[in-house]
């Protein structure tokens, strides 16, 4: 385990033994930040009665969409002083905030960070973020979001790590390590919150908050692995999701919150609900009233009620009437107090305002933004050459706010450059010809464009069509932008599309008219500079698609780790003996793991120390050791994301045609060769049954090592 929360049990028991029932229930109650100083006295009165355990530094359910409000550090310290010095047990408050992908320095949205396939860099940037937020009273971030998502129509796809459980697990672990550091009690650390447990990303139709239907077999093999990684990394908290799974709201489900989360995953921290999710159980039709909401949730294993007030209003009576045992309250309080001790709040309850190393953080943001960007197409146009005359068109030429993406509350827009500003720092007026952020390409512009050597189109989606309550029904690039591409194409100049997006868009009607396409994402504070670093070749693009790019919306859900059909219609892999659709090919525009570089790489055949092992030897720890040579065959140094996929050909359950089980991202100088080794043990070749048992079976396993999920570079190994 990454952290042993039970180490604090002695201190916890001492404190618990001194607490009244009301004071215990107060610890389970989280309320929003005061809207203004006029509320302070009322807050202090509650604190003096021990009725508040935590304050969320947000004033609405959609913190990620609202205009930002800075944190009032003095106010936080003032309320904390009341809790510690005037509260009945002197238990410090826990301050939580959605510090998802940055604080004042904003990093790429998590989906973009996933494209970097660079967990160490993601961890370092989470550490930067923790330093900035912890310096402003934040103890606890509601991150990482670990919702596996196969439907980019869902606005919150940007907050997760894409469609693959292994990539999400690697990145979730990196986030917990980065935010919590070696010790969550460190002054610069933030407690993490693995969310939204579990299955929220499977909302039907990509419609936010809608129902999900997830069989246990799918849950164990796709939706839970990232939570296992976060628990093993030592996350202090988990957040219960809004969604139901097959008729059971997660927030009131003992199966998910206790049997699986505590029993199967071994989680020892505490569970907080999502915003007012406890009271929503009435609308879900599983509780008649707020009393029922409180009873169901606390008995299911939900420890802290985020802002609904159901716990504060009803738990004392429920205990006194004998409807719930006081032990259920004690259990929740223990978990919360453990985490407060782990955060070091009893030793250091107050925030020491201090400056953060913003320059380093901004430099890190630029590096991560560049490593996240995915070069989807390049027919000899990029990188640009010095002296080229450039025409810069499109609605994102001067855009700044959208580059930060959704779910950033404390951004500092003064640090953000538009693409135009970043380019003006690079090239002189004689090179940067026409610049227009008009969406149209009008006749009066055509002549100027014709004089250019290359046309750059700044395209994308607004941050306001991504995030919570911001799903879309159509993934196509806006019609006006597709029209701009077509008109620019007609002028016959090399055409580069730069996509500032939060989610993968449907590429039909866009990519085919471009000579080059760079997916820049909502890449954070340093997006524009990172784009220029790539355009002029100072950074060699190395991002890889963390999620499939569909041709059109109608193909969703379309994901790479799909099981085979009995018929010959594995459309993802181009097999369409009978067409999946009569009106379009069902293969992806760009598959999972796809991305180009300015150089090229050649893969050697996979070498294996041995091709067969007995199941007993294997389960005893023997491994398959595979090596592969990757040569940089181009004229420029670069990083290659070498991906290893497994296909269990015959098993007692249907297994995906490909499953990412390992990756490495070596830097290889031009002309040089890297020899990479991959070791395959039980974690790579087994799977979970619908009972949650992890099993490894005999049989043949096809192992693919290549540049994306469609690689045919394969070797077959066997367990006997
Ligand atoms: C929101 C989100 C959740 C967030 C919480 C607090 O509704 O679902 O991700 O952490 O409320 O803002």
XYZ file of C-alpha atoms and ligand atoms in Angstrom:
732
model
C 0.000 0.000 0.000
C 1.248 3.548 -0.727
C 0.285 4.836 2.723
C -0.922 3.191 5.933
C -3.767 5.312 7.265
C -4.321 2.941 10.187
C -1.027 4.112 11.708
C -3.049 6.915 13.310
C -5.594 4.651 14.960
C -4.325 5.201 18.490
C -4.716 8.980 18.233
C -8.047 8.520 16.495
C -9.482 6.275 19.206
C -8.418 8.693 21.942
C -10.192 11.532 20.193
C -13.248 9.467 19.256
C -13.754 8.440 22.864
C -14.119 12.129 23.823
C -16.652 13.025 21.146
C -20.418 13.337 21.545
C -22.677 11.861 18.895
C -23.362 15.343 17.488
C -19.657 16.112 17.283
C -19.043 12.820 15.483
C -21.782 13.624 12.977
C -20.258 17.085 12.485
C -17.145 15.424 11.072
C -19.258 13.753 8.368
C -20.625 17.095 7.231
C -19.039 19.134 4.442
C -20.478 22.537 3.557
C -19.719 25.073 0.786
C -17.474 28.053 1.410
C -19.239 31.091 2.841
C -20.591 33.304 0.079
C -19.401 36.402 1.890
C -18.164 37.776 5.199
C -21.743 38.313 6.345
C -21.973 34.544 6.813
C -18.816 34.237 8.891
C -20.441 34.505 12.302
C -22.983 31.809 11.463
C -20.144 29.552 10.280
C -18.241 30.202 13.489
C -21.272 29.287 15.588
C -21.474 25.931 13.792
C -17.766 25.394 14.297
C -18.049 26.150 18.008
C -20.694 23.382 18.170
C -18.485 21.002 16.179
C -20.997 20.721 13.344
C -18.610 21.046 10.354
C -15.863 18.627 9.383
C -14.886 20.071 6.035
C -15.442 23.055 3.795
C -15.354 22.761 0.040
C -13.796 25.886 -1.432
C -16.510 26.197 -4.052
C -19.891 27.820 -3.942
C -21.702 25.878 -6.647
C -22.085 22.371 -8.042
C -20.249 23.228 -11.228
C -17.110 24.796 -9.934
C -15.336 23.894 -13.148
C -17.716 25.967 -15.244
C -18.145 29.018 -13.086
C -16.115 32.158 -13.194
C -13.117 31.720 -10.986
C -13.103 32.958 -7.398
C -9.773 33.287 -5.652
C -9.275 31.614 -2.305
C -9.480 33.916 0.727
C -6.551 32.549 2.750
C -7.180 34.837 5.699
C -10.782 33.709 5.894
C -9.720 30.065 5.748
C -7.268 30.606 8.600
C -9.854 32.544 10.584
C -12.419 29.749 10.381
C -9.728 27.158 11.068
C -8.729 29.044 14.216
C -12.333 28.904 15.425
C -12.503 25.145 14.770
C -9.198 24.441 16.517
C -9.362 26.891 19.414
C -13.110 27.096 20.082
C -14.449 23.810 18.720
C -15.474 21.178 21.316
C -12.658 18.770 20.337
C -10.370 21.179 18.499
C -10.560 19.090 15.341
C -9.213 21.049 12.342
C -11.262 21.606 9.229
C -10.330 19.891 5.963
C -10.394 22.298 3.022
C -11.166 20.705 -0.356
C -11.103 22.205 -3.843
C -11.211 21.046 -7.462
C -7.545 21.503 -8.289
C -7.761 19.242 -11.319
C -5.036 20.161 -13.796
C -3.347 23.172 -12.315
C -3.876 26.095 -10.007
C -2.494 29.470 -11.137
C -0.291 27.592 -13.583
C -2.611 25.522 -15.736
C -1.428 22.252 -17.280
C -3.112 20.461 -20.197
C -6.483 18.920 -19.459
C -5.944 15.388 -18.106
C -6.983 13.706 -21.371
C -4.225 15.665 -23.083
C -1.776 14.761 -20.338
C -2.636 11.112 -20.979
C -1.500 11.631 -24.585
C 1.999 12.373 -23.312
C 2.376 8.744 -22.164
C 4.855 10.323 -19.761
C 3.764 9.535 -16.169
C 6.903 10.949 -14.579
C 6.216 14.329 -16.170
C 2.550 14.172 -15.157
C 3.619 13.398 -11.595
C 6.025 16.355 -11.555
C 3.301 18.696 -12.812
C 0.871 17.443 -10.174
C 3.581 18.259 -7.631
C 3.877 21.789 -9.030
C 0.105 22.151 -8.738
C 0.072 20.872 -5.175
C 2.704 23.434 -4.193
C 0.646 26.294 -5.608
C -2.686 25.202 -4.124
C -1.354 24.111 -0.715
C 0.186 27.573 -0.346
C -3.368 28.958 -0.469
C -5.124 26.818 2.194
C -6.082 23.822 0.053
C -5.522 20.493 1.880
C -7.391 18.185 -0.492
C -7.990 18.129 -4.224
C -10.906 16.341 -5.859
C -8.540 14.676 -8.304
C -7.535 12.476 -10.073
C -10.699 11.802 -12.014
C -10.339 8.178 -13.130
C -13.495 7.611 -15.123
C -12.836 5.332 -18.087
C -14.646 6.830 -21.052
C -15.421 5.503 -24.513
C -17.789 8.269 -25.512
C -16.233 11.656 -26.322
C -19.672 13.213 -26.512
C -19.485 13.279 -22.699
C -18.197 16.688 -21.646
C -16.190 15.260 -18.761
C -14.084 13.010 -20.998
C -11.501 15.807 -20.786
C -10.982 15.187 -17.065
C -10.091 11.533 -17.469
C -7.331 9.514 -19.135
C -9.207 8.028 -22.106
C -10.432 4.566 -23.006
C -7.718 2.357 -21.624
C -7.623 1.011 -18.051
C -3.837 0.473 -18.037
C -3.009 4.026 -19.179
C -5.546 5.400 -16.690
C -3.969 3.285 -13.939
C -0.454 4.510 -14.718
C -1.597 8.126 -14.815
C -3.818 7.797 -11.746
C -0.862 6.443 -9.781
C 1.304 9.311 -11.047
C -1.285 11.863 -9.928
C -1.617 10.426 -6.428
C 2.170 10.364 -6.070
C 2.488 13.882 -7.417
C -0.273 15.480 -5.365
C 0.329 13.573 -2.110
C 4.098 13.381 -2.447
C 6.126 11.062 -0.238
C 4.012 12.198 2.710
C 0.517 13.727 2.483
C 1.357 15.634 5.676
C 4.006 17.601 3.818
C 3.137 21.305 3.712
C 3.288 21.220 -0.103
C 1.127 18.112 -0.479
C -2.545 17.726 -1.244
C -4.656 14.755 -0.269
C -6.125 13.169 -3.369
C -9.620 11.987 -4.183
C -9.984 9.181 -6.705
C -13.231 9.945 -8.528
C -15.927 9.377 -9.609
C -16.186 5.948 -8.094
C -17.424 4.204 -10.235
C -18.585 4.025 -13.834
C -19.670 7.638 -14.370
C -17.869 7.679 -17.723
C -20.284 5.084 -19.070
C -23.247 7.491 -18.911
C -25.608 6.477 -21.687
C -25.303 8.541 -24.846
C -22.556 10.563 -23.281
C -25.358 12.435 -21.547
C -24.022 13.722 -18.244
C -25.506 12.213 -15.088
C -27.365 9.529 -17.038
C -27.682 5.877 -16.128
C -24.979 3.305 -16.716
C -25.242 -0.401 -17.343
C -22.009 -2.116 -16.341
C -21.755 -5.850 -15.834
C -19.386 -6.917 -13.064
C -17.044 -8.581 -15.595
C -16.694 -5.235 -17.381
C -16.450 -3.310 -14.125
C -13.569 -5.411 -12.797
C -11.619 -5.439 -16.046
C -12.175 -1.934 -17.400
C -13.643 0.522 -14.838
C -11.983 -0.506 -11.560
C -8.284 -0.997 -12.418
C -7.514 2.732 -12.233
C -9.129 2.911 -8.792
C -7.054 -0.066 -7.682
C -3.952 1.834 -8.804
C -4.989 4.954 -6.880
C -5.754 2.948 -3.733
C -2.405 1.142 -3.981
C -0.700 4.491 -4.437
C -2.305 5.588 -1.178
C -5.096 7.975 -2.095
C -6.613 9.437 1.056
C -10.143 9.677 -0.283
C -12.533 8.424 -2.931
C -15.582 10.242 -4.253
C -18.818 8.368 -4.904
C -20.263 9.046 -8.334
C -23.634 10.474 -9.310
C -24.513 7.556 -11.532
C -26.377 4.362 -10.884
C -25.100 1.010 -12.083
C -27.861 -1.308 -13.254
C -30.431 0.153 -10.894
C -28.162 0.837 -7.900
C -27.065 4.420 -7.222
C -23.399 4.083 -6.285
C -23.864 6.595 -3.448
C -26.186 4.241 -1.579
C -24.746 0.925 -2.674
C -23.048 -1.247 -0.079
C -21.914 -3.521 -2.898
C -19.812 -0.807 -4.505
C -18.861 1.360 -1.510
C -18.065 -1.390 0.985
C -17.876 -4.878 -0.526
C -15.831 -3.838 -3.559
C -14.103 -0.611 -2.486
C -13.122 -1.751 0.997
C -13.268 -5.513 0.676
C -11.903 -6.071 -2.808
C -9.751 -2.975 -3.262
C -8.670 -2.634 0.385
C -9.288 1.112 0.592
C -8.673 2.562 4.090
C -9.319 6.292 3.623
C -12.734 7.895 3.506
C -15.460 8.265 0.905
C -17.003 11.637 0.181
C -20.148 11.946 -1.924
C -20.294 13.986 -5.053
C -22.025 17.358 -4.797
C -25.342 16.810 -2.961
C -25.467 13.234 -4.283
C -26.912 11.995 -0.979
C -30.120 13.991 -1.338
C -30.442 12.915 -4.963
C -31.421 9.432 -3.806
C -35.006 10.689 -3.545
C -35.047 11.537 -7.271
C -33.368 8.206 -7.948
C -36.409 6.635 -6.366
C -34.555 4.623 -3.744
C -35.333 6.867 -0.750
C -38.609 8.518 0.212
C -37.091 11.527 1.935
C -33.891 13.056 3.249
C -33.990 10.804 6.291
C -33.972 7.784 4.007
C -31.120 9.302 2.006
C -28.983 9.681 5.107
C -29.745 6.181 6.356
C -29.076 4.408 3.065
C -25.828 6.264 2.388
C -24.189 5.919 5.789
C -25.060 2.202 5.946
C -23.654 1.729 2.436
C -20.292 3.115 3.560
C -20.458 6.740 2.449
C -18.482 8.641 5.087
C -18.816 12.355 4.253
C -21.875 14.122 2.873
C -20.839 16.835 0.410
C -23.145 19.830 0.986
C -26.564 18.093 0.986
C -27.006 18.489 4.763
C -28.847 15.143 5.010
C -26.317 13.733 7.465
C -26.270 16.804 9.709
C -30.062 16.918 9.842
C -30.912 13.265 10.355
C -28.170 10.969 11.630
C -28.532 11.836 15.322
C -32.222 10.940 15.355
C -31.601 7.792 13.329
C -29.069 6.628 15.919
C -31.281 7.576 18.860
C -34.205 5.680 17.316
C -31.960 2.663 16.852
C -32.382 2.730 13.064
C -28.635 2.863 12.566
C -25.987 1.721 15.051
C -23.673 4.402 16.455
C -20.875 2.101 15.290
C -21.738 3.073 11.702
C -21.081 6.708 12.639
C -17.890 5.801 14.514
C -16.611 3.907 11.476
C -17.027 6.955 9.245
C -15.519 9.325 11.802
C -12.498 7.047 12.272
C -11.781 7.077 8.550
C -12.081 10.864 8.347
C -9.933 11.472 11.427
C -7.271 9.072 10.109
C -7.033 11.140 6.961
C -6.933 14.421 8.900
C -4.049 13.063 10.962
C -2.370 11.822 7.779
C -2.645 15.326 6.340
C -0.866 16.671 9.412
C -3.697 19.031 10.267
C -3.352 18.517 14.006
C 0.301 19.571 13.898
C -0.118 22.325 11.295
C -3.738 23.485 10.932
C -3.011 26.899 9.474
C -1.874 27.927 6.024
C 1.445 29.705 5.802
C 0.996 31.894 2.707
C 4.113 31.566 0.553
C 5.207 32.167 -3.004
C 5.418 29.245 -5.423
C 8.127 28.735 -8.049
C 5.876 29.889 -10.879
C 8.721 30.124 -13.453
C 9.560 26.444 -13.043
C 5.888 25.535 -13.114
C 5.333 27.491 -16.319
C 8.360 25.828 -17.887
C 6.991 22.414 -16.870
C 3.602 23.375 -18.304
C 5.206 24.162 -21.646
C 7.093 20.865 -21.747
C 4.013 18.811 -20.818
C 1.857 20.690 -23.325
C 4.328 19.903 -26.100
C 4.613 16.245 -25.038
C 0.830 15.961 -25.040
C 0.260 17.257 -28.539
C -0.504 14.642 -31.176
C 0.647 15.031 -34.767
C -2.166 13.285 -36.624
C -1.043 14.032 -40.159
C 1.995 15.524 -41.840
C 2.593 15.319 -45.559
C 5.934 17.030 -45.683
C 4.693 20.388 -44.432
C 5.976 20.446 -40.845
C 8.220 21.564 -39.325
C 8.049 25.050 -40.817
C 11.227 26.577 -42.194
C 12.590 29.927 -41.133
C 11.605 32.680 -43.535
C 8.402 31.008 -44.736
C 5.556 33.419 -45.349
C 2.637 32.395 -43.151
C -1.063 33.133 -43.353
C -2.733 32.526 -39.979
C -6.500 32.087 -40.050
C -9.288 30.735 -37.914
C -11.367 31.417 -34.804
C -8.589 30.396 -32.380
C -5.976 32.827 -33.671
C -6.508 35.203 -30.748
C -8.194 32.776 -28.342
C -6.838 32.521 -24.788
C -9.447 31.272 -22.280
C -10.273 28.098 -24.177
C -6.644 27.063 -24.231
C -6.953 26.465 -20.483
C -9.876 24.097 -20.795
C -12.593 23.439 -18.257
C -12.101 22.662 -14.546
C -9.567 25.322 -13.798
C -10.673 27.700 -11.041
C -7.542 29.702 -10.268
C -6.018 30.313 -13.661
C -3.971 33.409 -14.287
C -4.929 34.624 -17.767
C -2.079 37.153 -17.744
C 0.315 34.227 -18.271
C -1.538 33.002 -21.351
C -0.521 33.952 -24.895
C -2.739 33.536 -27.918
C -1.327 31.677 -30.891
C -0.943 35.007 -32.697
C 1.026 36.526 -29.823
C 3.259 33.460 -29.537
C 3.919 33.519 -33.274
C 4.657 37.240 -33.314
C 7.406 36.489 -30.805
C 8.872 34.052 -33.309
C 8.567 35.665 -36.691
C 8.635 39.169 -38.005
C 5.883 41.043 -39.780
C 7.385 40.164 -43.166
C 6.850 36.466 -42.464
C 3.547 36.625 -40.635
C 1.286 37.852 -43.385
C -2.454 37.793 -43.082
C -3.794 37.068 -39.634
C -7.486 36.835 -39.115
C -9.586 35.236 -36.453
C -12.609 35.465 -38.654
C -14.176 32.076 -39.153
C -14.784 32.896 -42.810
C -12.233 33.168 -45.595
C -13.433 36.070 -47.627
C -12.492 37.038 -51.166
C -10.470 40.011 -50.002
C -8.284 37.621 -48.019
C -7.689 35.150 -50.836
C -4.949 37.166 -52.588
C -2.954 37.581 -49.404
C -3.299 33.901 -48.671
C -2.067 33.071 -52.165
C 1.144 34.966 -51.383
C 1.826 32.793 -48.363
C 4.049 29.696 -48.402
C 1.839 27.944 -45.857
C -1.585 28.471 -44.316
C -2.097 27.717 -40.636
C -5.688 27.241 -39.473
C -6.331 27.755 -35.741
C -9.370 25.551 -35.121
C -11.037 23.818 -32.202
C -13.820 23.812 -29.662
C -14.657 26.239 -26.903
C -13.839 25.270 -23.326
C -17.517 25.925 -22.745
C -18.533 22.822 -24.686
C -16.426 20.645 -22.413
C -16.644 19.731 -18.756
C -19.604 19.086 -16.475
C -23.087 19.414 -17.944
C -21.414 20.109 -21.286
C -21.894 17.020 -23.438
C -22.382 17.389 -27.192
C -24.536 15.404 -29.591
C -22.277 16.080 -32.573
C -18.521 15.548 -32.551
C -17.910 17.128 -35.926
C -15.785 20.234 -36.128
C -18.162 23.227 -36.342
C -19.511 23.628 -39.880
C -18.008 27.116 -40.175
C -14.561 25.683 -39.486
C -15.023 22.846 -41.965
C -16.061 25.453 -44.533
C -12.952 27.496 -43.738
C -10.811 24.407 -44.338
C -12.468 23.760 -47.686
C -12.103 27.363 -48.866
C -8.490 27.465 -47.773
C -7.893 24.140 -49.527
C -9.208 25.615 -52.761
C -6.418 28.183 -52.717
C -3.919 25.413 -53.272
C -1.467 26.252 -50.519
C 0.016 23.802 -47.976
C -2.581 23.665 -45.202
C -1.895 22.988 -41.520
C -4.786 22.489 -39.073
C -4.065 23.183 -35.396
C -6.850 21.792 -33.186
C -7.401 23.389 -29.776
C -9.853 20.838 -28.345
C -10.712 19.150 -25.086
C -11.977 15.891 -26.560
C -11.310 13.863 -29.714
C -13.527 15.292 -32.432
C -14.856 13.396 -35.423
C -12.305 14.034 -38.130
C -14.370 13.385 -41.266
C -14.745 16.564 -43.311
C -11.639 18.078 -41.759
C -8.486 15.987 -41.718
C -8.751 14.801 -45.309
C -8.417 18.361 -46.623
C -5.339 19.154 -44.559
C -1.687 18.505 -45.337
C -0.891 18.448 -41.640
C -2.970 18.236 -38.465
C -1.636 18.961 -34.976
C -3.939 18.200 -32.041
C -2.886 20.801 -29.487
C -5.777 20.084 -27.049
C -6.730 22.580 -24.389
C -3.114 22.500 -23.403
C -3.034 24.927 -20.500
C -1.214 28.181 -19.848
C 1.612 27.449 -22.290
C -0.375 25.912 -25.152
C 0.502 28.561 -27.748
C 4.224 28.548 -27.039
C 4.269 24.759 -27.134
C 2.498 24.808 -30.504
C 5.224 27.117 -31.832
C 7.926 24.878 -30.372
C 6.454 22.061 -32.446
C 5.669 24.069 -35.588
C 9.291 25.184 -35.872
C 10.714 21.828 -34.852
C 12.245 22.829 -31.519
C 10.036 20.125 -30.016
C 9.546 16.897 -31.923
C 5.891 15.846 -31.432
C 5.576 12.627 -29.423
C 1.967 12.599 -28.163
C -0.173 9.523 -28.834
C -3.975 9.262 -28.953
C -5.234 8.269 -25.474
C -8.603 7.735 -27.040
C -9.850 6.765 -30.459
C -10.575 9.539 -32.957
C -13.768 8.533 -34.774
C -14.626 9.440 -38.330
C -18.119 10.482 -37.361
C -20.302 10.714 -34.282
C -22.510 7.848 -35.360
C -19.651 5.401 -34.834
C -19.539 6.031 -31.077
C -18.825 4.041 -28.963
C -15.664 3.090 -30.839
C -12.747 1.877 -28.749
C -9.692 -0.234 -29.420
C -9.867 -2.757 -26.557
C -12.954 -4.383 -27.986
C -13.686 -8.113 -28.060
C -13.949 -9.925 -31.362
C -17.282 -10.510 -33.035
C -18.134 -14.085 -33.958
C -18.880 -12.758 -37.405
C -16.199 -11.154 -39.537
C -16.977 -7.573 -38.587
C -14.195 -6.317 -36.354
C -14.588 -2.892 -37.829
C -12.043 -1.234 -35.583
C -9.377 -3.465 -37.038
C -10.578 -2.970 -40.579
C -12.237 -6.359 -40.876
C -15.573 -5.832 -42.559
C -16.556 -8.918 -44.519
C -20.046 -7.695 -43.860
C -19.930 -3.893 -43.459
C -20.695 -2.675 -39.955
C -22.501 0.273 -41.531
C -23.761 0.509 -45.081
C -22.957 4.217 -45.179
C -19.417 4.429 -43.838
C -16.407 2.379 -42.760
C -16.436 1.654 -39.024
C -12.680 1.917 -38.615
C -11.304 4.867 -36.627
C -10.002 8.042 -38.199
C -7.008 7.657 -35.894
C -6.661 4.636 -33.571
C -5.712 4.469 -29.929
C -1.978 5.050 -29.451
C -1.589 6.778 -32.811
C 0.661 9.789 -33.336
C 3.380 10.892 -35.754
C 6.864 12.271 -35.208
C 9.132 14.432 -37.334
C 11.410 11.459 -37.522
C 10.608 7.815 -38.245
C 11.165 4.633 -36.304
C 11.624 1.062 -37.454
C 10.796 -1.876 -35.202
C 12.770 -5.063 -35.238
C 11.198 -8.459 -34.751
C 10.263 -9.259 -31.183
C 12.765 -11.606 -29.558
C 11.732 -13.893 -26.685
C 13.953 -15.773 -24.271
C 11.357 -18.540 -24.401
C 8.012 -18.967 -26.080
C 6.359 -21.271 -23.587
C 6.077 -21.681 -19.851
C 4.049 -23.997 -17.686
C 1.227 -22.272 -15.896
C 2.685 -23.404 -12.559
C 6.117 -21.900 -13.293
C 4.444 -18.719 -14.482
C 2.248 -18.363 -11.409
C 5.306 -19.042 -9.287
C 6.866 -15.916 -10.762
C 8.634 -16.994 -13.946
C 8.179 -14.410 -16.683
C 8.367 -14.036 -20.431
C 11.172 -11.654 -21.275
C 10.745 -9.962 -24.640
C 13.116 -7.598 -26.370
C 12.672 -5.417 -29.389
C 14.955 -3.031 -31.230
C 13.622 0.337 -32.260
C 15.730 2.326 -34.690
C 15.426 6.034 -35.384
C 15.570 5.933 -39.170
C 14.917 9.628 -39.703
C 17.058 12.754 -39.650
C 16.049 14.079 -36.272
C 16.255 12.921 -32.669
C 12.931 11.996 -31.130
C 10.902 10.086 -28.571
C 8.912 7.029 -29.564
C 6.069 5.633 -27.459
C 6.651 1.926 -27.766
C 3.432 0.142 -26.881
C 2.929 -3.484 -25.898
C -0.464 -5.089 -26.426
C -1.730 -8.511 -25.425
C -4.386 -10.637 -27.098
C -5.424 -13.731 -25.162
C -6.523 -15.797 -28.141
C -8.681 -18.380 -26.343
C -9.975 -17.996 -22.790
C -12.942 -18.897 -20.628
C -14.274 -15.384 -21.223
C -14.083 -13.266 -24.377
C -10.962 -11.162 -24.200
C -10.191 -7.929 -26.100
C -8.410 -8.134 -29.448
C -5.750 -5.852 -27.982
C -5.025 -4.688 -24.439
C -2.299 -2.191 -23.651
C -0.183 -3.793 -20.936
C 3.063 -1.805 -21.052
C 4.717 1.115 -22.772
C 8.074 2.856 -22.804
C 8.976 6.228 -24.263
C 12.696 6.217 -25.060
C 14.514 9.191 -26.523
C 16.426 7.864 -29.539
C 18.985 9.923 -31.421
C 18.780 9.912 -35.192
C 20.408 6.842 -36.676
C 20.619 5.123 -33.304
C 18.832 2.034 -32.053
C 17.302 1.389 -28.662
C 16.895 -2.147 -27.343
C 13.874 -2.354 -25.088
C 12.927 -5.159 -22.730
C 9.446 -6.025 -21.565
C 8.749 -8.642 -18.903
C 5.359 -10.328 -18.907
C 4.065 -11.856 -15.688
C 0.674 -12.682 -14.258
C -0.431 -9.004 -14.115
C -0.114 -8.803 -17.882
C -1.709 -12.084 -18.970
C -4.619 -12.601 -16.607
C -8.083 -11.101 -16.181
C -10.878 -10.809 -13.633
C -13.922 -13.024 -13.641
C -17.331 -11.515 -12.910
C -16.762 -12.525 -9.279
C -13.639 -10.376 -9.171
C -11.215 -13.309 -9.039
C -8.023 -12.709 -10.972
C -7.164 -15.713 -13.097
C -4.485 -16.709 -15.584
C -5.289 -19.490 -18.010
C -3.260 -21.651 -20.331
C -3.292 -20.961 -24.043
C -1.691 -18.815 -26.722
C -1.137 -15.107 -26.231
C -0.336 -12.857 -29.173
C 1.979 -10.082 -28.058
C 2.181 -6.966 -30.201
C 4.872 -4.317 -29.796
C 4.622 -1.271 -32.003
C 3.672 2.337 -32.591
C -0.058 2.013 -31.918
C -2.812 -0.538 -31.346
C -2.940 -1.529 -35.039
C 0.661 -2.724 -35.146
C 1.162 -6.164 -36.685
C 4.609 -6.630 -35.088
C 3.733 -9.775 -33.194
C 5.081 -12.802 -31.405
C 3.033 -15.641 -29.918
C 3.794 -17.143 -26.531
C 2.078 -20.020 -24.815
C 1.181 -21.086 -21.295
C 0.751 -24.848 -20.938
C -19.081 18.359 -9.048
C -18.337 17.242 -9.742
C -17.148 16.722 -8.964
C -16.549 17.848 -8.147
C -17.589 18.229 -7.103
C -17.098 19.403 -6.251
O -20.463 18.224 -9.297
O -19.098 16.130 -10.181
O -16.216 16.176 -9.894
O -15.356 17.435 -7.521
O -18.858 18.539 -7.667
O -16.983 20.550 -7.051
